[in-house]
């Protein structure tokens, strides 16, 4: 069987920037083990799959996301990439795209200047002593971390952007977190805040740009900075730019996308 596949660089306006995602529209779901194998074969941080929902009042598509190692409950950059494909390759004419997902309803709309805006949940976070495993893996980790129960992540806040850029956690040790990832963040020099994201236990050593972690970064920094509109940068090697806004129990996460390639996957 032949299935279409696209690759889109998300949270950038330039090919080879941002975070690449594979996008596979499906007529019906493939077996989970096949979708996992495809994600491993693609060898990108995320492969997104979606199926059209006909005559559904609450959603237009059902979306799922797989890293090379596991299915995840929420992914921003692959949702943005999927929306770009739906708007630009599949002829979608609606003002927004509504997704059903494991993290509840999500939506994406286009702005007049061509940005795509993700409507994501505001994720709660819980301060707690930094786990010994993280302190062992990351020299300079603060005494307090924030656990994100609905996205299986920990977040640590550093003093400044330079410290985030210089962070070199021991990925072999960090892999022992399993499906949990580590967000590292600080105030930005030319933006409101910066971040990096490591999830080696999920098959992602460092994610270039991670939309979903802004579901916790935005409410955290909105509280710290006393503002609801925030400009963010993920300062990985590829890097990415995000325009964010806290809207009560939801978070708007906006980015651009650069189309890279399309083709077909041939399955036996």
mmCIF file with all atom_site columns, N, CA and C in Angstrom, residues 183-252:
data_model
loop_
_atom_site.group_PDB
_atom_site.id
_atom_site.type_symbol
_atom_site.label_atom_id
_atom_site.label_alt_id
_atom_site.label_comp_id
_atom_site.label_asym_id
_atom_site.label_entity_id
_atom_site.label_seq_id
_atom_site.pdbx_PDB_ins_code
_atom_site.Cartn_x
_atom_site.Cartn_y
_atom_site.Cartn_z
_atom_site.occupancy
_atom_site.B_iso_or_equiv
_atom_site.pdbx_formal_charge
_atom_site.auth_seq_id
_atom_site.auth_comp_id
_atom_site.auth_asym_id
_atom_site.auth_atom_id
_atom_site.pdbx_PDB_model_num
ATOM 1   N N  . UNK A 1 183 ? 12.879 20.227 30.509 1.00 0.00 ? 183 UNK A N  1
ATOM 2   C CA . UNK A 1 183 ? 12.833 21.575 29.954 1.00 0.00 ? 183 UNK A CA 1
ATOM 3   C C  . UNK A 1 183 ? 13.813 22.441 30.735 1.00 0.00 ? 183 UNK A C  1
ATOM 4   N N  . UNK A 1 184 ? 14.666 23.184 30.033 1.00 0.00 ? 184 UNK A N  1
ATOM 5   C CA . UNK A 1 184 ? 15.600 24.116 30.658 1.00 0.00 ? 184 UNK A CA 1
ATOM 6   C C  . UNK A 1 184 ? 15.243 25.502 30.131 1.00 0.00 ? 184 UNK A C  1
ATOM 7   N N  . UNK A 1 185 ? 15.032 26.458 31.024 1.00 0.00 ? 185 UNK A N  1
ATOM 8   C CA . UNK A 1 185 ? 14.548 27.768 30.582 1.00 0.00 ? 185 UNK A CA 1
ATOM 9   C C  . UNK A 1 185 ? 15.165 28.891 31.415 1.00 0.00 ? 185 UNK A C  1
ATOM 10  N N  . UNK A 1 186 ? 15.082 30.116 30.879 1.00 0.00 ? 186 UNK A N  1
ATOM 11  C CA . UNK A 1 186 ? 15.591 31.309 31.567 1.00 0.00 ? 186 UNK A CA 1
ATOM 12  C C  . UNK A 1 186 ? 15.040 32.534 30.851 1.00 0.00 ? 186 UNK A C  1
ATOM 13  N N  . UNK A 1 187 ? 15.130 33.715 31.489 1.00 0.00 ? 187 UNK A N  1
ATOM 14  C CA . UNK A 1 187 ? 14.775 34.945 30.766 1.00 0.00 ? 187 UNK A CA 1
ATOM 15  C C  . UNK A 1 187 ? 15.655 35.111 29.531 1.00 0.00 ? 187 UNK A C  1
ATOM 16  N N  . UNK A 1 188 ? 15.108 35.711 28.479 1.00 0.00 ? 188 UNK A N  1
ATOM 17  C CA . UNK A 1 188 ? 15.865 35.904 27.249 1.00 0.00 ? 188 UNK A CA 1
ATOM 18  C C  . UNK A 1 188 ? 16.504 37.278 27.177 1.00 0.00 ? 188 UNK A C  1
ATOM 19  N N  . UNK A 1 189 ? 17.509 37.380 26.324 1.00 0.00 ? 189 UNK A N  1
ATOM 20  C CA . UNK A 1 189 ? 18.164 38.668 26.105 1.00 0.00 ? 189 UNK A CA 1
ATOM 21  C C  . UNK A 1 189 ? 17.369 39.536 25.134 1.00 0.00 ? 189 UNK A C  1
ATOM 22  N N  . UNK A 1 190 ? 16.919 38.937 24.032 1.00 0.00 ? 190 UNK A N  1
ATOM 23  C CA . UNK A 1 190 ? 16.188 39.677 23.004 1.00 0.00 ? 190 UNK A CA 1
ATOM 24  C C  . UNK A 1 190 ? 14.753 39.211 22.873 1.00 0.00 ? 190 UNK A C  1
ATOM 25  N N  . UNK A 1 191 ? 14.271 38.482 23.858 1.00 0.00 ? 191 UNK A N  1
ATOM 26  C CA . UNK A 1 191 ? 12.894 37.993 23.879 1.00 0.00 ? 191 UNK A CA 1
ATOM 27  C C  . UNK A 1 191 ? 12.513 37.813 25.347 1.00 0.00 ? 191 UNK A C  1
ATOM 28  N N  . UNK A 1 192 ? 11.307 37.382 25.593 1.00 0.00 ? 192 UNK A N  1
ATOM 29  C CA . UNK A 1 192 ? 10.863 37.252 26.986 1.00 0.00 ? 192 UNK A CA 1
ATOM 30  C C  . UNK A 1 192 ? 11.500 36.063 27.691 1.00 0.00 ? 192 UNK A C  1
ATOM 31  N N  . UNK A 1 193 ? 11.613 34.922 26.995 1.00 0.00 ? 193 UNK A N  1
ATOM 32  C CA . UNK A 1 193 ? 12.263 33.757 27.610 1.00 0.00 ? 193 UNK A CA 1
ATOM 33  C C  . UNK A 1 193 ? 12.812 32.838 26.531 1.00 0.00 ? 193 UNK A C  1
ATOM 34  N N  . UNK A 1 194 ? 13.771 32.026 26.933 1.00 0.00 ? 194 UNK A N  1
ATOM 35  C CA . UNK A 1 194 ? 14.360 31.027 26.043 1.00 0.00 ? 194 UNK A CA 1
ATOM 36  C C  . UNK A 1 194 ? 14.221 29.657 26.689 1.00 0.00 ? 194 UNK A C  1
ATOM 37  N N  . UNK A 1 195 ? 14.401 28.629 25.884 1.00 0.00 ? 195 UNK A N  1
ATOM 38  C CA . UNK A 1 195 ? 14.306 27.273 26.418 1.00 0.00 ? 195 UNK A CA 1
ATOM 39  C C  . UNK A 1 195 ? 15.108 26.304 25.555 1.00 0.00 ? 195 UNK A C  1
ATOM 40  N N  . UNK A 1 196 ? 15.357 25.123 26.130 1.00 0.00 ? 196 UNK A N  1
ATOM 41  C CA . UNK A 1 196 ? 15.832 23.946 25.400 1.00 0.00 ? 196 UNK A CA 1
ATOM 42  C C  . UNK A 1 196 ? 15.098 22.747 25.980 1.00 0.00 ? 196 UNK A C  1
ATOM 43  N N  . UNK A 1 197 ? 15.071 21.644 25.223 1.00 0.00 ? 197 UNK A N  1
ATOM 44  C CA . UNK A 1 197 ? 14.302 20.479 25.670 1.00 0.00 ? 197 UNK A CA 1
ATOM 45  C C  . UNK A 1 197 ? 15.040 19.198 25.332 1.00 0.00 ? 197 UNK A C  1
ATOM 46  N N  . UNK A 1 198 ? 15.182 18.338 26.344 1.00 0.00 ? 198 UNK A N  1
ATOM 47  C CA . UNK A 1 198 ? 15.896 17.069 26.211 1.00 0.00 ? 198 UNK A CA 1
ATOM 48  C C  . UNK A 1 198 ? 14.972 15.930 26.622 1.00 0.00 ? 198 UNK A C  1
ATOM 49  N N  . UNK A 1 199 ? 14.872 14.902 25.783 1.00 0.00 ? 199 UNK A N  1
ATOM 50  C CA . UNK A 1 199 ? 14.032 13.738 26.112 1.00 0.00 ? 199 UNK A CA 1
ATOM 51  C C  . UNK A 1 199 ? 14.647 12.462 25.546 1.00 0.00 ? 199 UNK A C  1
ATOM 52  N N  . UNK A 1 200 ? 15.862 12.116 25.969 1.00 0.00 ? 200 UNK A N  1
ATOM 53  C CA . UNK A 1 200 ? 16.524 10.932 25.389 1.00 0.00 ? 200 UNK A CA 1
ATOM 54  C C  . UNK A 1 200 ? 15.780 9.632  25.657 1.00 0.00 ? 200 UNK A C  1
ATOM 55  N N  . UNK A 1 201 ? 15.028 9.564  26.750 1.00 0.00 ? 201 UNK A N  1
ATOM 56  C CA . UNK A 1 201 ? 14.275 8.351  27.040 1.00 0.00 ? 201 UNK A CA 1
ATOM 57  C C  . UNK A 1 201 ? 13.147 8.116  26.064 1.00 0.00 ? 201 UNK A C  1
ATOM 58  N N  . UNK A 1 202 ? 12.707 9.173  25.377 1.00 0.00 ? 202 UNK A N  1
ATOM 59  C CA . UNK A 1 202 ? 11.655 9.060  24.364 1.00 0.00 ? 202 UNK A CA 1
ATOM 60  C C  . UNK A 1 202 ? 12.235 9.027  22.961 1.00 0.00 ? 202 UNK A C  1
ATOM 61  N N  . UNK A 1 203 ? 13.558 8.891  22.862 1.00 0.00 ? 203 UNK A N  1
ATOM 62  C CA . UNK A 1 203 ? 14.204 8.827  21.564 1.00 0.00 ? 203 UNK A CA 1
ATOM 63  C C  . UNK A 1 203 ? 14.606 10.177 20.998 1.00 0.00 ? 203 UNK A C  1
ATOM 64  N N  . UNK A 1 204 ? 14.556 11.237 21.823 1.00 0.00 ? 204 UNK A N  1
ATOM 65  C CA . UNK A 1 204 ? 14.899 12.587 21.362 1.00 0.00 ? 204 UNK A CA 1
ATOM 66  C C  . UNK A 1 204 ? 16.011 13.121 22.264 1.00 0.00 ? 204 UNK A C  1
ATOM 67  N N  . UNK A 1 205 ? 17.244 13.171 21.760 1.00 0.00 ? 205 UNK A N  1
ATOM 68  C CA . UNK A 1 205 ? 18.325 13.684 22.603 1.00 0.00 ? 205 UNK A CA 1
ATOM 69  C C  . UNK A 1 205 ? 18.089 15.160 22.925 1.00 0.00 ? 205 UNK A C  1
ATOM 70  N N  . UNK A 1 206 ? 17.992 15.999 21.894 1.00 0.00 ? 206 UNK A N  1
ATOM 71  C CA . UNK A 1 206 ? 17.542 17.382 22.084 1.00 0.00 ? 206 UNK A CA 1
ATOM 72  C C  . UNK A 1 206 ? 16.590 17.737 20.957 1.00 0.00 ? 206 UNK A C  1
ATOM 73  N N  . UNK A 1 207 ? 15.410 18.200 21.322 1.00 0.00 ? 207 UNK A N  1
ATOM 74  C CA . UNK A 1 207 ? 14.413 18.576 20.330 1.00 0.00 ? 207 UNK A CA 1
ATOM 75  C C  . UNK A 1 207 ? 14.713 19.994 19.847 1.00 0.00 ? 207 UNK A C  1
ATOM 76  N N  . UNK A 1 208 ? 14.770 20.223 18.536 1.00 0.00 ? 208 UNK A N  1
ATOM 77  C CA . UNK A 1 208 ? 15.137 21.560 18.052 1.00 0.00 ? 208 UNK A CA 1
ATOM 78  C C  . UNK A 1 208 ? 14.183 22.665 18.501 1.00 0.00 ? 208 UNK A C  1
ATOM 79  N N  . UNK A 1 209 ? 12.870 22.444 18.322 1.00 0.00 ? 209 UNK A N  1
ATOM 80  C CA . UNK A 1 209 ? 11.861 23.408 18.780 1.00 0.00 ? 209 UNK A CA 1
ATOM 81  C C  . UNK A 1 209 ? 10.634 22.612 19.208 1.00 0.00 ? 209 UNK A C  1
ATOM 82  N N  . UNK A 1 210 ? 10.148 22.874 20.413 1.00 0.00 ? 210 UNK A N  1
ATOM 83  C CA . UNK A 1 210 ? 9.103  22.042 21.003 1.00 0.00 ? 210 UNK A CA 1
ATOM 84  C C  . UNK A 1 210 ? 7.904  22.908 21.353 1.00 0.00 ? 210 UNK A C  1
ATOM 85  N N  . UNK A 1 211 ? 6.877  22.868 20.513 1.00 0.00 ? 211 UNK A N  1
ATOM 86  C CA . UNK A 1 211 ? 5.705  23.693 20.766 1.00 0.00 ? 211 UNK A CA 1
ATOM 87  C C  . UNK A 1 211 ? 5.006  23.340 22.055 1.00 0.00 ? 211 UNK A C  1
ATOM 88  N N  . UNK A 1 212 ? 4.874  22.033 22.333 1.00 0.00 ? 212 UNK A N  1
ATOM 89  C CA . UNK A 1 212 ? 4.049  21.604 23.461 1.00 0.00 ? 212 UNK A CA 1
ATOM 90  C C  . UNK A 1 212 ? 4.580  22.077 24.802 1.00 0.00 ? 212 UNK A C  1
ATOM 91  N N  . UNK A 1 213 ? 5.912  22.216 24.951 1.00 0.00 ? 213 UNK A N  1
ATOM 92  C CA . UNK A 1 213 ? 6.423  22.644 26.260 1.00 0.00 ? 213 UNK A CA 1
ATOM 93  C C  . UNK A 1 213 ? 6.028  24.079 26.573 1.00 0.00 ? 213 UNK A C  1
ATOM 94  N N  . UNK A 1 214 ? 5.615  24.823 25.551 1.00 0.00 ? 214 UNK A N  1
ATOM 95  C CA . UNK A 1 214 ? 5.172  26.201 25.800 1.00 0.00 ? 214 UNK A CA 1
ATOM 96  C C  . UNK A 1 214 ? 3.804  26.241 26.469 1.00 0.00 ? 214 UNK A C  1
ATOM 97  N N  . UNK A 1 215 ? 3.132  25.096 26.552 1.00 0.00 ? 215 UNK A N  1
ATOM 98  C CA . UNK A 1 215 ? 1.899  25.015 27.335 1.00 0.00 ? 215 UNK A CA 1
ATOM 99  C C  . UNK A 1 215 ? 2.163  25.162 28.828 1.00 0.00 ? 215 UNK A C  1
ATOM 100 N N  . UNK A 1 216 ? 3.395  24.954 29.245 1.00 0.00 ? 216 UNK A N  1
ATOM 101 C CA . UNK A 1 216 ? 3.771  25.206 30.635 1.00 0.00 ? 216 UNK A CA 1
ATOM 102 C C  . UNK A 1 216 ? 4.707  26.411 30.742 1.00 0.00 ? 216 UNK A C  1
ATOM 103 N N  . UNK A 1 217 ? 5.569  26.616 29.734 1.00 0.00 ? 217 UNK A N  1
ATOM 104 C CA . UNK A 1 217 ? 6.477  27.762 29.771 1.00 0.00 ? 217 UNK A CA 1
ATOM 105 C C  . UNK A 1 217 ? 5.717  29.087 29.769 1.00 0.00 ? 217 UNK A C  1
ATOM 106 N N  . UNK A 1 218 ? 4.675  29.175 28.951 1.00 0.00 ? 218 UNK A N  1
ATOM 107 C CA . UNK A 1 218 ? 3.941  30.444 28.844 1.00 0.00 ? 218 UNK A CA 1
ATOM 108 C C  . UNK A 1 218 ? 3.248  30.807 30.155 1.00 0.00 ? 218 UNK A C  1
ATOM 109 N N  . UNK A 1 219 ? 2.468  29.899 30.792 1.00 0.00 ? 219 UNK A N  1
ATOM 110 C CA . UNK A 1 219 ? 1.881  30.295 32.075 1.00 0.00 ? 219 UNK A CA 1
ATOM 111 C C  . UNK A 1 219 ? 2.921  30.585 33.149 1.00 0.00 ? 219 UNK A C  1
ATOM 112 N N  . UNK A 1 220 ? 4.044  29.861 33.135 1.00 0.00 ? 220 UNK A N  1
ATOM 113 C CA . UNK A 1 220 ? 5.085  30.137 34.132 1.00 0.00 ? 220 UNK A CA 1
ATOM 114 C C  . UNK A 1 220 ? 5.649  31.542 33.935 1.00 0.00 ? 220 UNK A C  1
ATOM 115 N N  . UNK A 1 221 ? 6.063  31.872 32.702 1.00 0.00 ? 221 UNK A N  1
ATOM 116 C CA . UNK A 1 221 ? 6.710  33.165 32.478 1.00 0.00 ? 221 UNK A CA 1
ATOM 117 C C  . UNK A 1 221 ? 5.706  34.311 32.485 1.00 0.00 ? 221 UNK A C  1
ATOM 118 N N  . UNK A 1 222 ? 4.439  34.034 32.143 1.00 0.00 ? 222 UNK A N  1
ATOM 119 C CA . UNK A 1 222 ? 3.415  35.076 32.264 1.00 0.00 ? 222 UNK A CA 1
ATOM 120 C C  . UNK A 1 222 ? 3.291  35.521 33.719 1.00 0.00 ? 222 UNK A C  1
ATOM 121 N N  . UNK A 1 223 ? 3.343  34.558 34.624 1.00 0.00 ? 223 UNK A N  1
ATOM 122 C CA . UNK A 1 223 ? 3.269  34.887 36.052 1.00 0.00 ? 223 UNK A CA 1
ATOM 123 C C  . UNK A 1 223 ? 4.519  35.615 36.512 1.00 0.00 ? 223 UNK A C  1
ATOM 124 N N  . UNK A 1 224 ? 5.680  35.165 36.058 1.00 0.00 ? 224 UNK A N  1
ATOM 125 C CA . UNK A 1 224 ? 6.930  35.777 36.493 1.00 0.00 ? 224 UNK A CA 1
ATOM 126 C C  . UNK A 1 224 ? 7.102  37.197 35.944 1.00 0.00 ? 224 UNK A C  1
ATOM 127 N N  . UNK A 1 225 ? 6.678  37.414 34.709 1.00 0.00 ? 225 UNK A N  1
ATOM 128 C CA . UNK A 1 225 ? 6.921  38.690 34.047 1.00 0.00 ? 225 UNK A CA 1
ATOM 129 C C  . UNK A 1 225 ? 5.730  39.628 34.097 1.00 0.00 ? 225 UNK A C  1
ATOM 130 N N  . UNK A 1 226 ? 4.585  39.144 34.547 1.00 0.00 ? 226 UNK A N  1
ATOM 131 C CA . UNK A 1 226 ? 3.404  39.989 34.665 1.00 0.00 ? 226 UNK A CA 1
ATOM 132 C C  . UNK A 1 226 ? 2.836  40.439 33.334 1.00 0.00 ? 226 UNK A C  1
ATOM 133 N N  . UNK A 1 227 ? 2.857  39.557 32.340 1.00 0.00 ? 227 UNK A N  1
ATOM 134 C CA . UNK A 1 227 ? 2.324  39.887 31.024 1.00 0.00 ? 227 UNK A CA 1
ATOM 135 C C  . UNK A 1 227 ? 1.782  38.625 30.383 1.00 0.00 ? 227 UNK A C  1
ATOM 136 N N  . UNK A 1 228 ? 0.849  38.764 29.461 1.00 0.00 ? 228 UNK A N  1
ATOM 137 C CA . UNK A 1 228 ? 0.224  37.588 28.858 1.00 0.00 ? 228 UNK A CA 1
ATOM 138 C C  . UNK A 1 228 ? 0.706  37.325 27.436 1.00 0.00 ? 228 UNK A C  1
ATOM 139 N N  . UNK A 1 229 ? 1.272  38.324 26.769 1.00 0.00 ? 229 UNK A N  1
ATOM 140 C CA . UNK A 1 229 ? 1.841  38.124 25.444 1.00 0.00 ? 229 UNK A CA 1
ATOM 141 C C  . UNK A 1 229 ? 3.353  38.031 25.553 1.00 0.00 ? 229 UNK A C  1
ATOM 142 N N  . UNK A 1 230 ? 3.898  36.952 25.005 1.00 0.00 ? 230 UNK A N  1
ATOM 143 C CA . UNK A 1 230 ? 5.306  36.652 25.226 1.00 0.00 ? 230 UNK A CA 1
ATOM 144 C C  . UNK A 1 230 ? 5.961  36.206 23.922 1.00 0.00 ? 230 UNK A C  1
ATOM 145 N N  . UNK A 1 231 ? 7.162  36.703 23.676 1.00 0.00 ? 231 UNK A N  1
ATOM 146 C CA . UNK A 1 231 ? 7.974  36.253 22.553 1.00 0.00 ? 231 UNK A CA 1
ATOM 147 C C  . UNK A 1 231 ? 9.017  35.279 23.085 1.00 0.00 ? 231 UNK A C  1
ATOM 148 N N  . UNK A 1 232 ? 9.129  34.124 22.416 1.00 0.00 ? 232 UNK A N  1
ATOM 149 C CA . UNK A 1 232 ? 9.995  33.061 22.923 1.00 0.00 ? 232 UNK A CA 1
ATOM 150 C C  . UNK A 1 232 ? 10.931 32.564 21.827 1.00 0.00 ? 232 UNK A C  1
ATOM 151 N N  . UNK A 1 233 ? 12.054 32.048 22.273 1.00 0.00 ? 233 UNK A N  1
ATOM 152 C CA . UNK A 1 233 ? 12.998 31.389 21.369 1.00 0.00 ? 233 UNK A CA 1
ATOM 153 C C  . UNK A 1 233 ? 13.451 30.072 21.991 1.00 0.00 ? 233 UNK A C  1
ATOM 154 N N  . UNK A 1 234 ? 13.508 29.049 21.162 1.00 0.00 ? 234 UNK A N  1
ATOM 155 C CA . UNK A 1 234 ? 14.165 27.818 21.598 1.00 0.00 ? 234 UNK A CA 1
ATOM 156 C C  . UNK A 1 234 ? 15.566 27.848 21.010 1.00 0.00 ? 234 UNK A C  1
ATOM 157 N N  . UNK A 1 235 ? 16.575 27.801 21.871 1.00 0.00 ? 235 UNK A N  1
ATOM 158 C CA . UNK A 1 235 ? 17.944 28.111 21.458 1.00 0.00 ? 235 UNK A CA 1
ATOM 159 C C  . UNK A 1 235 ? 18.759 26.842 21.241 1.00 0.00 ? 235 UNK A C  1
ATOM 160 N N  . UNK A 1 236 ? 18.176 25.887 20.532 1.00 0.00 ? 236 UNK A N  1
ATOM 161 C CA . UNK A 1 236 ? 18.911 24.714 20.087 1.00 0.00 ? 236 UNK A CA 1
ATOM 162 C C  . UNK A 1 236 ? 19.797 25.097 18.911 1.00 0.00 ? 236 UNK A C  1
ATOM 163 N N  . UNK A 1 237 ? 20.502 24.129 18.349 1.00 0.00 ? 237 UNK A N  1
ATOM 164 C CA . UNK A 1 237 ? 21.381 24.416 17.210 1.00 0.00 ? 237 UNK A CA 1
ATOM 165 C C  . UNK A 1 237 ? 20.591 24.931 16.009 1.00 0.00 ? 237 UNK A C  1
ATOM 166 N N  . UNK A 1 238 ? 19.404 24.361 15.752 1.00 0.00 ? 238 UNK A N  1
ATOM 167 C CA . UNK A 1 238 ? 18.579 24.830 14.631 1.00 0.00 ? 238 UNK A CA 1
ATOM 168 C C  . UNK A 1 238 ? 17.788 26.060 15.020 1.00 0.00 ? 238 UNK A C  1
ATOM 169 N N  . UNK A 1 239 ? 17.259 26.101 16.223 1.00 0.00 ? 239 UNK A N  1
ATOM 170 C CA . UNK A 1 239 ? 16.574 27.267 16.760 1.00 0.00 ? 239 UNK A CA 1
ATOM 171 C C  . UNK A 1 239 ? 15.198 27.490 16.178 1.00 0.00 ? 239 UNK A C  1
ATOM 172 N N  . UNK A 1 240 ? 14.375 28.205 16.936 1.00 0.00 ? 240 UNK A N  1
ATOM 173 C CA . UNK A 1 240 ? 13.032 28.512 16.485 1.00 0.00 ? 240 UNK A CA 1
ATOM 174 C C  . UNK A 1 240 ? 12.458 29.699 17.228 1.00 0.00 ? 240 UNK A C  1
ATOM 175 N N  . UNK A 1 241 ? 11.445 30.337 16.612 1.00 0.00 ? 241 UNK A N  1
ATOM 176 C CA . UNK A 1 241 ? 10.818 31.542 17.152 1.00 0.00 ? 241 UNK A CA 1
ATOM 177 C C  . UNK A 1 241 ? 9.339  31.266 17.347 1.00 0.00 ? 241 UNK A C  1
ATOM 178 N N  . UNK A 1 242 ? 8.798  31.667 18.503 1.00 0.00 ? 242 UNK A N  1
ATOM 179 C CA . UNK A 1 242 ? 7.395  31.442 18.817 1.00 0.00 ? 242 UNK A CA 1
ATOM 180 C C  . UNK A 1 242 ? 6.794  32.726 19.385 1.00 0.00 ? 242 UNK A C  1
ATOM 181 N N  . UNK A 1 243 ? 5.568  33.034 18.956 1.00 0.00 ? 243 UNK A N  1
ATOM 182 C CA . UNK A 1 243 ? 4.798  34.134 19.532 1.00 0.00 ? 243 UNK A CA 1
ATOM 183 C C  . UNK A 1 243 ? 3.673  33.510 20.348 1.00 0.00 ? 243 UNK A C  1
ATOM 184 N N  . UNK A 1 244 ? 3.603  33.850 21.620 1.00 0.00 ? 244 UNK A N  1
ATOM 185 C CA . UNK A 1 244 ? 2.703  33.145 22.529 1.00 0.00 ? 244 UNK A CA 1
ATOM 186 C C  . UNK A 1 244 ? 1.793  34.129 23.265 1.00 0.00 ? 244 UNK A C  1
ATOM 187 N N  . UNK A 1 245 ? 0.651  33.604 23.679 1.00 0.00 ? 245 UNK A N  1
ATOM 188 C CA . UNK A 1 245 ? -0.267 34.402 24.485 1.00 0.00 ? 245 UNK A CA 1
ATOM 189 C C  . UNK A 1 245 ? -1.025 33.491 25.437 1.00 0.00 ? 245 UNK A C  1
ATOM 190 N N  . UNK A 1 246 ? -1.066 33.871 26.709 1.00 0.00 ? 246 UNK A N  1
ATOM 191 C CA . UNK A 1 246 ? -1.837 33.144 27.711 1.00 0.00 ? 246 UNK A CA 1
ATOM 192 C C  . UNK A 1 246 ? -3.283 33.622 27.653 1.00 0.00 ? 246 UNK A C  1
ATOM 193 N N  . UNK A 1 247 ? -4.220 32.673 27.506 1.00 0.00 ? 247 UNK A N  1
ATOM 194 C CA . UNK A 1 247 ? -5.637 32.992 27.427 1.00 0.00 ? 247 UNK A CA 1
ATOM 195 C C  . UNK A 1 247 ? -6.407 32.115 28.408 1.00 0.00 ? 247 UNK A C  1
ATOM 196 N N  . UNK A 1 248 ? -6.269 32.414 29.685 1.00 0.00 ? 248 UNK A N  1
ATOM 197 C CA . UNK A 1 248 ? -6.970 31.639 30.702 1.00 0.00 ? 248 UNK A CA 1
ATOM 198 C C  . UNK A 1 248 ? -6.474 30.215 30.752 1.00 0.00 ? 248 UNK A C  1
ATOM 199 N N  . UNK A 1 249 ? -7.370 29.260 30.498 1.00 0.00 ? 249 UNK A N  1
ATOM 200 C CA . UNK A 1 249 ? -6.967 27.858 30.562 1.00 0.00 ? 249 UNK A CA 1
ATOM 201 C C  . UNK A 1 249 ? -6.445 27.356 29.228 1.00 0.00 ? 249 UNK A C  1
ATOM 202 N N  . UNK A 1 250 ? -6.195 28.263 28.270 1.00 0.00 ? 250 UNK A N  1
ATOM 203 C CA . UNK A 1 250 ? -5.623 27.907 26.984 1.00 0.00 ? 250 UNK A CA 1
ATOM 204 C C  . UNK A 1 250 ? -4.383 28.762 26.715 1.00 0.00 ? 250 UNK A C  1
ATOM 205 N N  . UNK A 1 251 ? -3.554 28.287 25.789 1.00 0.00 ? 251 UNK A N  1
ATOM 206 C CA . UNK A 1 251 ? -2.341 29.003 25.408 1.00 0.00 ? 251 UNK A CA 1
ATOM 207 C C  . UNK A 1 251 ? -2.275 29.052 23.882 1.00 0.00 ? 251 UNK A C  1
ATOM 208 N N  . UNK A 1 252 ? -2.106 30.244 23.317 1.00 0.00 ? 252 UNK A N  1
ATOM 209 C CA . UNK A 1 252 ? -1.854 30.395 21.888 1.00 0.00 ? 252 UNK A CA 1
ATOM 210 C C  . UNK A 1 252 ? -0.352 30.308 21.648 1.00 0.00 ? 252 UNK A C  1
#
